[in-house]
CSV table of C-alpha atoms and ligand atoms in Angstrom, one decimal:
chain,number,residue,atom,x,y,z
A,1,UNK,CA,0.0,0.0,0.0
A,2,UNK,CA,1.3,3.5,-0.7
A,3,UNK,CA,0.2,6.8,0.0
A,4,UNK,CA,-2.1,8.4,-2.9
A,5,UNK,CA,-0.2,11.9,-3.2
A,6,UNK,CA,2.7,9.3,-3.5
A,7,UNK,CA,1.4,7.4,-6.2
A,8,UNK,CA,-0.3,10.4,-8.0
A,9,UNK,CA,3.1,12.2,-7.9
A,10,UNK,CA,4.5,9.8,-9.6
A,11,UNK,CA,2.3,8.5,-12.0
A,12,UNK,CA,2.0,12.2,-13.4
A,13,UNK,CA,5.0,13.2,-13.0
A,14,UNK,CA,3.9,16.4,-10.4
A,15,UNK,CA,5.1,17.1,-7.1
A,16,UNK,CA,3.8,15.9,-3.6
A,17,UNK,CA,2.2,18.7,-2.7
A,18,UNK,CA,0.8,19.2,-6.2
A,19,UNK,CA,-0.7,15.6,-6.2
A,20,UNK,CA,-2.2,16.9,-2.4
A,21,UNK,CA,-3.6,19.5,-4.0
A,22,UNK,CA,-5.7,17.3,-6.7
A,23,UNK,CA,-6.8,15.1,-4.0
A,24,UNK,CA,-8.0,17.8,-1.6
A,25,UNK,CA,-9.6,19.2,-4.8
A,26,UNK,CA,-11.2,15.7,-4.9
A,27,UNK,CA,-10.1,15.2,-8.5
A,28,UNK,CA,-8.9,11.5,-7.6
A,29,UNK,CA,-10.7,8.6,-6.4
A,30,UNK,CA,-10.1,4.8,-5.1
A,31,UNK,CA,-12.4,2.0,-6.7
A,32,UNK,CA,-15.2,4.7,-6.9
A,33,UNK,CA,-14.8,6.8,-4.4
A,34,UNK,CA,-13.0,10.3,-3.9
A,35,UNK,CA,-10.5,10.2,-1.8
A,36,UNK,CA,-10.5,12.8,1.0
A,37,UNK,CA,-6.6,13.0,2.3
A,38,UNK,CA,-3.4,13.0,0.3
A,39,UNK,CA,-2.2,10.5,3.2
A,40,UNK,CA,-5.3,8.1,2.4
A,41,UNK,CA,-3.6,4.5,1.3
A,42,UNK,CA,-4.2,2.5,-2.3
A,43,UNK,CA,-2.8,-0.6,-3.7
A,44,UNK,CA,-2.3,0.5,-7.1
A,45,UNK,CA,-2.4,-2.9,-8.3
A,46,UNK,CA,-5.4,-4.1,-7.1
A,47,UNK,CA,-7.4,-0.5,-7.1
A,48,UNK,CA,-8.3,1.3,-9.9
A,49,UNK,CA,-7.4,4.8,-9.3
A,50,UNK,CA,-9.2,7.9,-11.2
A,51,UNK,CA,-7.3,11.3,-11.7
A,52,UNK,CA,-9.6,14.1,-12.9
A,53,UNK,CA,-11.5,11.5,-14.4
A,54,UNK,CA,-8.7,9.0,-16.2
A,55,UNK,CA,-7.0,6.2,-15.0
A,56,UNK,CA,-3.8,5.9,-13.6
A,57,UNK,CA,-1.4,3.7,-14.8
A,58,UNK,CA,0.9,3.4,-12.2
A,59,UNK,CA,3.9,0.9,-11.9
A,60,UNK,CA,6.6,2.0,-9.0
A,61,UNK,CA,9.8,2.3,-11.3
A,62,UNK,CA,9.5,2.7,-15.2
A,63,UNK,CA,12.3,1.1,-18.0
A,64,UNK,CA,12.8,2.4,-21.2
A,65,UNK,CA,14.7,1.8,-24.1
A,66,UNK,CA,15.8,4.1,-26.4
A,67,UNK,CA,17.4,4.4,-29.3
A,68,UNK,CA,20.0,7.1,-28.6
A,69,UNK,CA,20.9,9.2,-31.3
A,70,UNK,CA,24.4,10.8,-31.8
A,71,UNK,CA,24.9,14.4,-30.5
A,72,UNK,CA,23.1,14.1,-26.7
A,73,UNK,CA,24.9,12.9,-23.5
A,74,UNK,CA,24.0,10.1,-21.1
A,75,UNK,CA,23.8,12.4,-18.6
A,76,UNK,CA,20.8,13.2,-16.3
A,77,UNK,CA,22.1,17.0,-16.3
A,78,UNK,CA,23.6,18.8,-19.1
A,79,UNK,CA,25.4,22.3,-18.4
A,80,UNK,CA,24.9,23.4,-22.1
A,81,UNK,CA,24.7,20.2,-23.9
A,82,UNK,CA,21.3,18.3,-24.5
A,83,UNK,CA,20.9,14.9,-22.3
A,84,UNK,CA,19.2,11.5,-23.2
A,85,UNK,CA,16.5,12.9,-20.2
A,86,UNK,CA,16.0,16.2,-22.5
A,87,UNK,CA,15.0,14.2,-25.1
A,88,UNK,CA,12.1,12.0,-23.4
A,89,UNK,CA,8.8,12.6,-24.9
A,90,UNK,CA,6.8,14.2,-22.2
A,91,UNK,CA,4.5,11.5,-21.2
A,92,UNK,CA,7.4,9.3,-20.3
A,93,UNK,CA,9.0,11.9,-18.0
A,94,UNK,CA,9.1,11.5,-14.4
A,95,UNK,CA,11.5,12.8,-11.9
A,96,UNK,CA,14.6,11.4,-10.8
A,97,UNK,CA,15.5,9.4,-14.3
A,98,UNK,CA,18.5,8.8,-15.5
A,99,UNK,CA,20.3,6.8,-18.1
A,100,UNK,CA,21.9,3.3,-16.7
A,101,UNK,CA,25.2,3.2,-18.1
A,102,UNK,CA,27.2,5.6,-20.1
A,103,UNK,CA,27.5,6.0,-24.1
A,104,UNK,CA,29.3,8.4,-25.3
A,105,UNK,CA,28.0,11.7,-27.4
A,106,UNK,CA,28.6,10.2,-30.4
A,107,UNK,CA,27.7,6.6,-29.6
A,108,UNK,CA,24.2,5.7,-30.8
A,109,UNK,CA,21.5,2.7,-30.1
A,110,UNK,CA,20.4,1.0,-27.1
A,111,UNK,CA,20.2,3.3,-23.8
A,112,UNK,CA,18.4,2.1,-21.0
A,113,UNK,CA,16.4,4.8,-19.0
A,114,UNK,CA,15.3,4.2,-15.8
A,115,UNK,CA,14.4,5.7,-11.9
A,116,UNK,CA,15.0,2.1,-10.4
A,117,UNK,CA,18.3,2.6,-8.7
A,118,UNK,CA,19.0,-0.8,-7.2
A,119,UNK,CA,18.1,-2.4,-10.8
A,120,UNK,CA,20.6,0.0,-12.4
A,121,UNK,CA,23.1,-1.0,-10.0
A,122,UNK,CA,23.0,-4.4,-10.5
A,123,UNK,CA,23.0,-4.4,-14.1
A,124,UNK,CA,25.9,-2.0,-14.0
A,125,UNK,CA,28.1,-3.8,-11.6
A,126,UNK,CA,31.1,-5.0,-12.8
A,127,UNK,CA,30.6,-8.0,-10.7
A,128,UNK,CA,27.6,-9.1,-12.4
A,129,UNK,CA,29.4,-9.4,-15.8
A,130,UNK,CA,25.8,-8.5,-17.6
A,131,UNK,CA,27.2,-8.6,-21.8
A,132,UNK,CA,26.9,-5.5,-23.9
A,133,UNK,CA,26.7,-6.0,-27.2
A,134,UNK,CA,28.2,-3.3,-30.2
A,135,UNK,CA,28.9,-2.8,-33.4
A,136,UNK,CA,32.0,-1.3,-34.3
A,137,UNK,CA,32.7,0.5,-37.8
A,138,UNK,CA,36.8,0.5,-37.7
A,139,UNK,CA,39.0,2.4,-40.4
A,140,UNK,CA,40.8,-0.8,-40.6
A,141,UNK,CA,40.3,-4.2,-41.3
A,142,UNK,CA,40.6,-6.6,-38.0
A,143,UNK,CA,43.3,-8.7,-37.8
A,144,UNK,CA,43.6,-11.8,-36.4
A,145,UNK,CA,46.3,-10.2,-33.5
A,146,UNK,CA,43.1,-7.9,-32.5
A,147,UNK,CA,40.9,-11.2,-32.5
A,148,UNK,CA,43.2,-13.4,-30.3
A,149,UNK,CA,44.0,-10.3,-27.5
A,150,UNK,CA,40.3,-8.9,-27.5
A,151,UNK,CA,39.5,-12.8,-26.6
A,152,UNK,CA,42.5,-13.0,-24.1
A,153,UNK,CA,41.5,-9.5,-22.1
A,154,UNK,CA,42.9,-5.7,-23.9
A,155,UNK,CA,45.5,-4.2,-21.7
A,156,UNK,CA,44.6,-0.8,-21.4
A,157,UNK,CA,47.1,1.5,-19.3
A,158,UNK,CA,47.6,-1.0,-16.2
A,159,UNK,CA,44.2,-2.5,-16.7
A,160,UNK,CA,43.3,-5.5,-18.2
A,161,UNK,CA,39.9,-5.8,-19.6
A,162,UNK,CA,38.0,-9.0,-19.3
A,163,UNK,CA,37.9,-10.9,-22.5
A,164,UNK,CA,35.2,-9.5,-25.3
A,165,UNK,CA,34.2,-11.4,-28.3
A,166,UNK,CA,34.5,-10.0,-31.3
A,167,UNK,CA,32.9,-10.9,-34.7
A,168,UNK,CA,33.3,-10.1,-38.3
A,169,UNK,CA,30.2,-8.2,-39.7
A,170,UNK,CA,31.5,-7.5,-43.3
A,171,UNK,CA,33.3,-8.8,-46.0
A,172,UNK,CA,37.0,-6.8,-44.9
A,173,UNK,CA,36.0,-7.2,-41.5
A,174,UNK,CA,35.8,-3.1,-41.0
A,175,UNK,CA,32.6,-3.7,-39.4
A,176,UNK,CA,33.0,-6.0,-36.0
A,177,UNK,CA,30.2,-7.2,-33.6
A,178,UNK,CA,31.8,-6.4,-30.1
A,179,UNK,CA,30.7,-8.4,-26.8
A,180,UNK,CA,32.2,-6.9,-23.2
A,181,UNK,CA,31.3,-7.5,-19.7
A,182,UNK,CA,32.5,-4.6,-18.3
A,183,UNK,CA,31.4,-0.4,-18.7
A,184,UNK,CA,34.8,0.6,-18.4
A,185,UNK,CA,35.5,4.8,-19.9
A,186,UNK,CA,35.5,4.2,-23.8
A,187,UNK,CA,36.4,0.7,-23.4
A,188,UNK,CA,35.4,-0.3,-27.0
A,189,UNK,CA,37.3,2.6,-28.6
A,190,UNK,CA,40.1,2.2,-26.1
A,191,UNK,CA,40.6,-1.3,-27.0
A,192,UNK,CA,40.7,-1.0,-30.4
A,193,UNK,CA,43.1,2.3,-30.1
A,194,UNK,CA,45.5,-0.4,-28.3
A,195,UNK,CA,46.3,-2.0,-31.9
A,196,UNK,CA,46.0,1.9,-34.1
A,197,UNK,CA,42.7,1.4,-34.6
A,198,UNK,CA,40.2,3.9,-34.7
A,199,UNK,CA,36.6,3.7,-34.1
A,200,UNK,CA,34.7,5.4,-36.5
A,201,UNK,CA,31.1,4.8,-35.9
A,202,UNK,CA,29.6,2.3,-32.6
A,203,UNK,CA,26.2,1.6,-32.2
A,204,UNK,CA,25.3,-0.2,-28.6
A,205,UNK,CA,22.6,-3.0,-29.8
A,206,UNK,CA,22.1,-5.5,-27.0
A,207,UNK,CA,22.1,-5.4,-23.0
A,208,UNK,CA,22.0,-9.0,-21.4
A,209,UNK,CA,19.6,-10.8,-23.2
A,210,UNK,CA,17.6,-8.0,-25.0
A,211,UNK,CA,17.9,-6.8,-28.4
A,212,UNK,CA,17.8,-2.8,-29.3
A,213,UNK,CA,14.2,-2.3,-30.5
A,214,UNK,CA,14.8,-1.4,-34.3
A,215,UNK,CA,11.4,0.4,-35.0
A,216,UNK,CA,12.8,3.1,-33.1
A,217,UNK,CA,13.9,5.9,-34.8
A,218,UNK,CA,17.4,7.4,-33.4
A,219,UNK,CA,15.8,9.6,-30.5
A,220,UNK,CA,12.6,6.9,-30.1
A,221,UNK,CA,12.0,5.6,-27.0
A,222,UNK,CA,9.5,3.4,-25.4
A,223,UNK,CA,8.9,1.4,-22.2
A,224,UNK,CA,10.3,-2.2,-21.6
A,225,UNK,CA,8.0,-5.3,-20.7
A,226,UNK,CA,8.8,-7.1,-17.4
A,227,UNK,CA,9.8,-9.7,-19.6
A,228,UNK,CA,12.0,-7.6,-21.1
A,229,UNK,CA,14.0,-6.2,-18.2
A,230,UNK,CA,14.1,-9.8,-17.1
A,231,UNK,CA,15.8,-10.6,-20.1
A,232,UNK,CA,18.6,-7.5,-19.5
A,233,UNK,CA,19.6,-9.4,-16.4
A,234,UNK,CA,19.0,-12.5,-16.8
A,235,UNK,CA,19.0,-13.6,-20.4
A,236,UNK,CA,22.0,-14.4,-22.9
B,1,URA,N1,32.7,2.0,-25.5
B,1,URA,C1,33.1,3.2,-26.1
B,1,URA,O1,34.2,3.4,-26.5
B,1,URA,N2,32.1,4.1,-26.2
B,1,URA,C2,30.8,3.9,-25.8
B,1,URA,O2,30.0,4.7,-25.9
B,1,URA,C3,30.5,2.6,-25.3
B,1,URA,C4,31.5,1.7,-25.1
C-alpha cells in the first residue's frame, strides 16, 4: 500500500504537494470513491485509481529503451549540452530518471532509462558481468592479433579488460560485432586504439539478453516489458 499523493506524484509526473492539491480538490478517487486526504492508502495494483477522471497507470519504477541518437549525452544534467532525459517525450517523463550506463556523445542505439536505482546497479556492476553488445565500424580491417588479444582481455594502461568477443560483420572485417562485460571509460574505442585502430562509428545493440528495438527511430523511446528487463539481467 502507498500513500495516494505518492502514487499520483509519480504516475504524473507532479510534485507531492501538487498531487495533495488534486486530492483535496477531490479530483482523484479509489475503486469509486474520492478520496479525502493525500495520506489516504491504495494498492495500485489491485485498485483502480481515477485522476480528474482518467485512469492511472501506475507501476513504482519505469524502463525504457531508447534508441539514442548521436549528439546528446547520457547524462541526467547537461550544463549546455542536450541529455538522453531532455530528449524524453513528455508523457514518459518523471523525476529522478537517469540513463543506466554511459554512451558516449557520439555513440548511438540502445540506452536504458530508468528511476529504479538498485536495478541499475545491479545491471551496472562489474561484478555481475551483464554482456553488452556493439557494433563497431573501424577504419581498418581486424586482424587476427586484435581477435586473439580482444579474446584473451585488452591491456589498457595497467588495466586489463575482461575478455570480449568479437565478430566479423562485413566482407573486410571493418565492421566488427563487439561483446564486453564490463562499462569501463570508452572501453570499446580504447581497446581497439591499443592496436592503431580507430573507431569510426559504434552503435550499442544488445544489453543482457535484450535486443535494441529497431522500430525506433534514433531519438525513439519506449517502455520495456517485465519480460523484457528480465531478459537485460538475466537472459544471454
Ligand atoms: N565503448 C566506447 O568506447 N564508447 C561507448 O559509448 C560505449 C562503449
Amino acid at each position: 500500500m502507498e500513500r495516494i499523493d505518492k502514487i499520483i506524484s509519480k504516475a504524473k509526473n507532479i510534485s507531492r504537494s501538487e498531487a495533495s492539491s488534486f486530492v483535496k480538490k477531490g479530483l482523484v478517487a479509489v475503486d469509486g470513491k474520492t478520496v479525502k486526504s493525500p495520506a489516504q492508502k491504495a494498492e495500485p495494483s489491485q485498485s483502480e485509481i481515477l485522476f480528474c477522471g482518467e485512469r492511472v497507470i501506475y507501476s513504482e519504477f519505469i524502463y525504457i529503451m531508447m534508441n539514442k541518437p548521436k549528439g546528446v549525452i547520457s547524462a541526467s544534467e547537461g550544463k549546455n549540452e542536450k541529455t538522453v532525459i531532455d530528449i524524453l517525450p513528455p508523457e514518459l517523463r518523471r523525476r529522478k530518471l537517469f540513463p543506466a550506463g554511459r554512451l558516449d556523445k557520439d555513440t548511438t542505439g540502445f540506452m536504458l532509462i530508468t528511476d529504479d536505482g538498485a536495478f541499475a546497479h545491479r545491471i551496472l556492476s562489474p561484478k555481475n558481468h551483464i554482456p553488452k553488445t556493439y557494433i563497431a565500424t573501424v577504419d581498418k580491417p581486424v586482424t587476427e592479433q586484435v581477435i586473439r588479444a580482444f579474446e584473451q582481455g585488452v591491456l589498457l594502461k595497467d588495466e586489463k579488460c575482461l575478455p570480449a568477443k568479437i565478430q566479423k560483420e562485413n566482407s573486410d572485417f571493418t565492421v566488427a560485432r563487439v561483446t564486453i562485460h564490463q562499462g569501463m571509460y570508452h572501453q570499446i574505442k580504447r581497446m581497439f586504439a591499443a592496436f592503431g585502430i580507430t573507431v569510426t562509428e559504434l552503435e550499442r545493440i544488445k544489453m543482457g539478453g535484450l535486443e535494441l528495438d529497431y522500430s525506433l527511430e534514433k531519438g525513439q523511446c519506449r517502455l520495456l516489458s517485465s519480460k523484457e528487463i528480465e531478459l537485460i539481467e538475466n537472459g544471454k
